[in-house]
mmCIF file of C-alpha atoms in Angstrom:
data_model
loop_
_atom_site.group_PDB
_atom_site.id
_atom_site.type_symbol
_atom_site.label_atom_id
_atom_site.label_comp_id
_atom_site.label_asym_id
_atom_site.label_seq_id
_atom_site.Cartn_x
_atom_site.Cartn_y
_atom_site.Cartn_z
ATOM 1 C CA MET A 19 -0.204 -0.200 -0.056
ATOM 2 C CA ILE A 20 2.644 2.142 0.880
ATOM 3 C CA HIS A 21 4.707 2.101 -2.189
ATOM 4 C CA LYS A 22 1.354 3.343 -4.295
ATOM 5 C CA PHE A 23 0.916 5.964 -2.090
ATOM 6 C CA ARG A 24 4.345 7.037 -2.249
ATOM 7 C CA ASN A 25 4.536 6.909 -6.112
ATOM 8 C CA ILE A 26 1.514 9.228 -5.915
ATOM 9 C CA PHE A 27 3.064 11.898 -3.691
ATOM 10 C CA ILE A 28 6.382 11.882 -5.646
ATOM 11 C CA SER A 29 3.888 12.448 -8.714
ATOM 12 C CA GLU A 30 2.053 15.053 -7.105
ATOM 13 C CA VAL A 31 5.243 17.076 -5.796
ATOM 14 C CA SER A 32 6.677 17.304 -8.622
ATOM 15 C CA LYS A 33 3.326 19.403 -9.887
ATOM 16 C CA GLY A 34 5.051 21.761 -7.367
ATOM 17 C CA ILE A 35 4.394 22.147 -3.479
ATOM 18 C CA PRO A 36 2.150 25.013 -1.810
ATOM 19 C CA GLY A 37 5.178 26.799 -0.034
ATOM 20 C CA GLU A 38 3.775 30.300 1.880
ATOM 21 C CA ALA A 39 -0.214 29.600 0.623
ATOM 22 C CA SER A 40 0.012 26.805 3.022
ATOM 23 C CA HIS A 41 2.381 28.197 5.488
ATOM 24 C CA LYS A 42 0.283 31.413 6.388
ATOM 25 C CA LYS A 43 -2.652 29.421 7.185
ATOM 26 C CA MET A 44 -0.990 28.422 10.375
ATOM 27 C CA TYR A 45 0.878 31.828 11.374
ATOM 28 C CA PRO A 46 0.279 33.031 14.641
ATOM 29 C CA SER A 47 -1.381 36.103 15.352
ATOM 30 C CA ILE A 48 2.352 37.600 16.202
ATOM 31 C CA ARG A 49 5.484 36.774 14.716
ATOM 32 C CA PRO A 50 8.596 37.409 16.359
ATOM 33 C CA SER A 51 11.191 39.855 14.875
ATOM 34 C CA ASN A 52 14.826 38.818 14.024
ATOM 35 C CA ASN A 53 17.501 41.045 13.573
ATOM 36 C CA LYS A 54 20.189 38.891 12.872
ATOM 37 C CA THR A 55 21.923 38.249 9.930
ATOM 38 C CA ILE A 56 23.179 34.925 9.748
ATOM 39 C CA SER A 57 20.788 32.276 10.180
ATOM 40 C CA ARG A 58 21.500 28.293 11.269
ATOM 41 C CA ASN A 59 20.226 25.418 8.906
ATOM 42 C CA ALA A 60 18.376 22.538 10.431
ATOM 43 C CA SER A 61 16.183 19.707 8.815
ATOM 44 C CA VAL A 62 12.842 17.886 10.152
ATOM 45 C CA MET A 63 11.998 14.564 9.112
ATOM 46 C CA ILE A 64 7.845 13.565 8.352
ATOM 47 C CA LEU A 65 8.491 10.227 8.814
ATOM 48 C CA ILE A 66 5.730 7.960 7.301
ATOM 49 C CA TYR A 67 5.045 4.330 7.955
ATOM 50 C CA LEU A 68 2.713 1.434 8.502
ATOM 51 C CA LYS A 69 1.146 1.052 11.591
ATOM 52 C CA ASN A 70 -2.027 -1.699 11.829
ATOM 53 C CA GLU A 71 -2.323 -1.052 8.252
ATOM 54 C CA THR A 72 -2.960 2.370 8.514
ATOM 55 C CA LEU A 73 -0.775 5.053 7.743
ATOM 56 C CA HIS A 74 1.356 7.315 10.501
ATOM 57 C CA THR A 75 3.619 9.191 11.623
ATOM 58 C CA ILE A 76 5.638 10.647 14.766
ATOM 59 C CA PHE A 77 6.148 13.790 17.168
ATOM 60 C CA ILE A 78 8.620 14.138 19.747
ATOM 61 C CA ARG A 79 7.947 16.131 22.616
ATOM 62 C CA ARG A 80 10.971 18.034 23.533
ATOM 63 C CA PRO A 81 12.550 18.261 27.204
ATOM 64 C CA GLU A 82 11.531 20.712 29.517
ATOM 65 C CA ASP A 83 15.379 22.263 29.404
ATOM 66 C CA GLY A 84 14.567 26.045 29.655
ATOM 67 C CA THR A 85 15.024 26.653 25.969
ATOM 68 C CA ILE A 86 13.391 28.447 23.760
ATOM 69 C CA HIS A 87 11.502 25.340 22.471
ATOM 70 C CA SER A 88 11.216 23.527 25.770
ATOM 71 C CA GLY A 89 8.382 21.386 26.220
ATOM 72 C CA GLN A 90 7.084 22.105 22.408
ATOM 73 C CA VAL A 91 5.825 19.222 20.281
ATOM 74 C CA SER A 92 8.146 18.740 17.043
ATOM 75 C CA LEU A 93 8.974 16.427 14.399
ATOM 76 C CA PRO A 94 12.498 14.691 14.589
ATOM 77 C CA GLY A 95 15.377 16.815 13.249
ATOM 78 C CA GLY A 96 17.913 19.235 14.389
ATOM 79 C CA LYS A 97 20.760 21.516 13.202
ATOM 80 C CA GLU A 98 23.379 20.650 10.528
ATOM 81 C CA GLU A 99 26.636 19.716 11.663
ATOM 82 C CA PRO A 100 29.619 19.760 9.798
ATOM 83 C CA ALA A 101 30.369 16.259 8.690
ATOM 84 C CA ASP A 102 26.946 16.269 7.043
ATOM 85 C CA HIS A 103 26.842 16.495 3.255
ATOM 86 C CA ASP A 104 23.480 18.007 2.896
ATOM 87 C CA LEU A 105 19.938 18.411 4.721
ATOM 88 C CA ILE A 106 18.794 15.403 3.893
ATOM 89 C CA GLU A 107 21.710 13.863 5.712
ATOM 90 C CA THR A 108 21.398 15.944 8.587
ATOM 91 C CA GLY A 109 17.866 14.874 8.910
ATOM 92 C CA ILE A 110 18.613 11.139 8.499
ATOM 93 C CA ARG A 111 21.436 11.496 11.234
ATOM 94 C CA GLU A 112 19.192 13.427 13.730
ATOM 95 C CA THR A 113 16.139 10.978 12.906
ATOM 96 C CA HIS A 114 18.768 8.299 14.133
ATOM 97 C CA GLU A 115 20.346 10.326 17.067
ATOM 98 C CA GLU A 116 16.526 10.841 18.508
ATOM 99 C CA ILE A 117 14.106 8.226 17.966
ATOM 100 C CA GLY A 118 16.733 5.157 16.756
ATOM 101 C CA ILE A 119 14.994 4.733 13.063
ATOM 102 C CA GLU A 120 18.385 4.530 10.776
ATOM 103 C CA LEU A 121 17.126 5.552 7.056
ATOM 104 C CA LYS A 122 18.415 5.056 3.802
ATOM 105 C CA LYS A 123 18.684 7.820 1.189
ATOM 106 C CA THR A 124 16.168 5.620 -0.806
ATOM 107 C CA GLU A 125 13.581 5.898 1.706
ATOM 108 C CA ILE A 126 13.541 9.930 1.382
ATOM 109 C CA VAL A 127 10.697 10.631 -1.050
ATOM 110 C CA SER A 128 10.825 14.749 -1.143
ATOM 111 C CA SER A 129 12.025 18.325 0.318
ATOM 112 C CA LEU A 130 9.143 20.562 1.643
ATOM 113 C CA THR A 131 9.488 24.666 1.774
ATOM 114 C CA PRO A 132 12.074 25.433 3.703
ATOM 115 C CA ILE A 133 11.039 27.906 6.929
ATOM 116 C CA HIS A 134 12.465 30.447 8.767
ATOM 117 C CA ILE A 135 12.137 29.988 12.784
ATOM 118 C CA LYS A 136 12.831 33.468 13.714
ATOM 119 C CA ALA A 137 12.397 32.636 17.259
ATOM 120 C CA SER A 138 15.626 30.410 17.133
ATOM 121 C CA ASN A 139 16.744 31.952 13.923
ATOM 122 C CA PHE A 140 16.995 28.312 11.733
ATOM 123 C CA ILE A 141 16.134 27.791 8.337
ATOM 124 C CA VAL A 142 14.649 24.471 8.362
ATOM 125 C CA GLN A 143 14.606 22.180 5.891
ATOM 126 C CA PRO A 144 11.799 19.621 6.110
ATOM 127 C CA ILE A 145 11.934 16.029 4.614
ATOM 128 C CA VAL A 146 9.491 13.630 3.904
ATOM 129 C CA ALA A 147 10.887 9.498 4.320
ATOM 130 C CA MET A 148 8.261 6.874 3.886
ATOM 131 C CA ILE A 149 9.100 3.222 5.044
ATOM 132 C CA ASP A 150 7.254 -0.015 4.741
ATOM 133 C CA TYR A 151 7.148 -1.605 8.041
ATOM 134 C CA ASN A 152 6.137 -0.575 11.658
ATOM 135 C CA PRO A 153 9.322 0.743 13.343
ATOM 136 C CA ILE A 154 10.271 0.209 16.661
ATOM 137 C CA PHE A 155 11.194 3.437 18.252
ATOM 138 C CA SER A 156 14.241 4.209 20.846
ATOM 139 C CA ALA A 157 14.127 7.696 21.958
ATOM 140 C CA ASP A 158 16.903 9.377 23.172
ATOM 141 C CA ALA A 159 16.002 10.546 26.741
ATOM 142 C CA LYS A 160 18.226 13.393 26.327
ATOM 143 C CA GLU A 161 16.427 15.126 23.493
ATOM 144 C CA VAL A 162 12.962 13.360 23.532
ATOM 145 C CA ALA A 163 10.779 13.500 26.921
ATOM 146 C CA SER A 164 8.033 11.214 24.770
ATOM 147 C CA LEU A 165 7.231 9.737 21.228
ATOM 148 C CA ILE A 166 3.501 11.006 19.837
ATOM 149 C CA GLU A 167 2.539 8.606 17.086
ATOM 150 C CA THR A 168 -0.493 9.693 15.207
ATOM 151 C CA PRO A 169 -2.588 8.450 11.903
ATOM 152 C CA ILE A 170 -1.772 10.640 9.168
ATOM 153 C CA GLN A 171 -5.790 10.946 9.086
ATOM 154 C CA ALA A 172 -6.167 12.946 12.055
ATOM 155 C CA LEU A 173 -3.477 15.450 10.559
ATOM 156 C CA THR A 174 -6.133 15.642 7.611
ATOM 157 C CA ASP A 175 -9.158 16.295 9.540
ATOM 158 C CA ASP A 176 -10.026 19.907 9.470
ATOM 159 C CA MET A 177 -11.792 19.253 12.854
ATOM 160 C CA ASN A 178 -8.505 18.531 14.755
ATOM 161 C CA GLN A 179 -7.080 22.300 13.728
ATOM 162 C CA LYS A 180 -8.454 24.872 15.873
ATOM 163 C CA VAL A 181 -7.087 28.289 17.680
ATOM 164 C CA LYS A 182 -6.109 29.524 21.225
ATOM 165 C CA LEU A 183 -4.157 31.979 23.228
ATOM 166 C CA PHE A 184 -0.311 31.430 23.807
ATOM 167 C CA SER A 185 2.077 32.928 26.100
ATOM 168 C CA SER A 186 5.588 33.805 25.150
ATOM 169 C CA HIS A 187 8.365 35.756 26.859
ATOM 170 C CA GLY A 188 5.801 38.006 28.500
ATOM 171 C CA VAL A 189 3.621 38.303 25.211
ATOM 172 C CA THR A 190 0.131 36.694 24.673
ATOM 173 C CA PHE A 191 -1.310 35.832 20.890
ATOM 174 C CA SER A 192 -3.330 33.644 19.118
ATOM 175 C CA ALA A 193 -2.282 30.801 16.930
ATOM 176 C CA PRO A 194 -3.956 27.892 14.938
ATOM 177 C CA TYR A 195 -2.644 24.601 16.351
ATOM 178 C CA TYR A 196 -3.467 21.214 15.679
ATOM 179 C CA ASP A 197 -5.049 19.107 18.761
ATOM 180 C CA ILE A 198 -3.848 15.643 18.212
ATOM 181 C CA GLN A 199 -4.281 12.982 21.265
ATOM 182 C CA GLY A 200 -4.708 16.324 23.566
ATOM 183 C CA GLU A 201 -1.453 17.108 22.508
ATOM 184 C CA VAL A 202 -0.837 20.928 21.116
ATOM 185 C CA ILE A 203 1.108 21.033 17.650
ATOM 186 C CA TRP A 204 1.915 24.940 16.806
ATOM 187 C CA GLY A 205 4.127 27.046 15.578
ATOM 188 C CA ALA A 206 6.514 25.869 12.988
ATOM 189 C CA THR A 207 5.681 22.435 13.242
ATOM 190 C CA ALA A 208 2.189 22.817 12.197
ATOM 191 C CA ILE A 209 3.174 25.020 9.509
ATOM 192 C CA ILE A 210 5.051 22.775 8.003
ATOM 193 C CA ILE A 211 2.778 20.021 8.672
ATOM 194 C CA THR A 212 -0.242 21.988 6.737
ATOM 195 C CA GLU A 213 1.915 22.155 3.870
ATOM 196 C CA PHE A 214 2.201 18.449 3.506
ATOM 197 C CA THR A 215 -1.695 17.706 4.183
ATOM 198 C CA ASP A 216 -2.266 20.196 1.319
ATOM 199 C CA ILE A 217 -0.492 18.059 -1.060
ATOM 200 C CA LEU A 218 -2.353 14.798 0.180
ATOM 201 C CA LYS A 219 -5.661 16.996 0.142
ATOM 202 C CA ARG A 220 -4.750 17.931 -3.776
ATOM 203 C CA ASN A 221 -5.512 14.100 -4.776
ATOM 204 C CA GLU A 222 -8.329 12.186 -3.749
ATOM 205 C CA GLU A 223 -6.474 8.948 -4.458
ATOM 206 C CA MET A 224 -4.455 9.615 -1.642
ATOM 207 C CA LEU A 225 -6.631 10.549 1.034
ATOM 208 C CA THR A 226 -8.469 6.926 0.323
ATOM 209 C CA PHE A 227 -4.799 5.077 1.833
ATOM 210 C CA LEU A 228 -5.687 7.166 5.100
#
């Protein structure tokens, strides 16, 4: 099943990806400013896999460690290291380090639109990978507080997109978010996921796999 889904997804991506048209749907009402001129590179992985004959993906909750993204739900990933040949290799390495899954480059399906996270001054490259088995995860306790698995269908269900007030660094603002199993997925992660799901929604055949 996932092989056919993969082929349709690749074909759909070849037609172009939504970029800003998708991203802006999940923008907070206030976006932080950034006066820094040099950004760092990072990548995150949208990993699609079969679990109980249903297509799933996985998120991680960051530890409460006082950093800028402390306690937030995100995709597996992290910053580019000097030894990485490209950001795909960064995503593969970080996925292995954080959740214990060692991906092959042949399992990488596509890249999505990079996003600038102004609060931390990273330019993040989303990567999509698909595997045809139910992986056994092994989370790195230093970087991952918990794992959150969810069917892709929950992300394409508009009923799970909501809006609420957030507070950060003394500022209160509203922002769209995904309510997934009671978990709040917002900010850059929600922006990236919305581009991915908008690609799925363009093709009714892909939705029949979910």
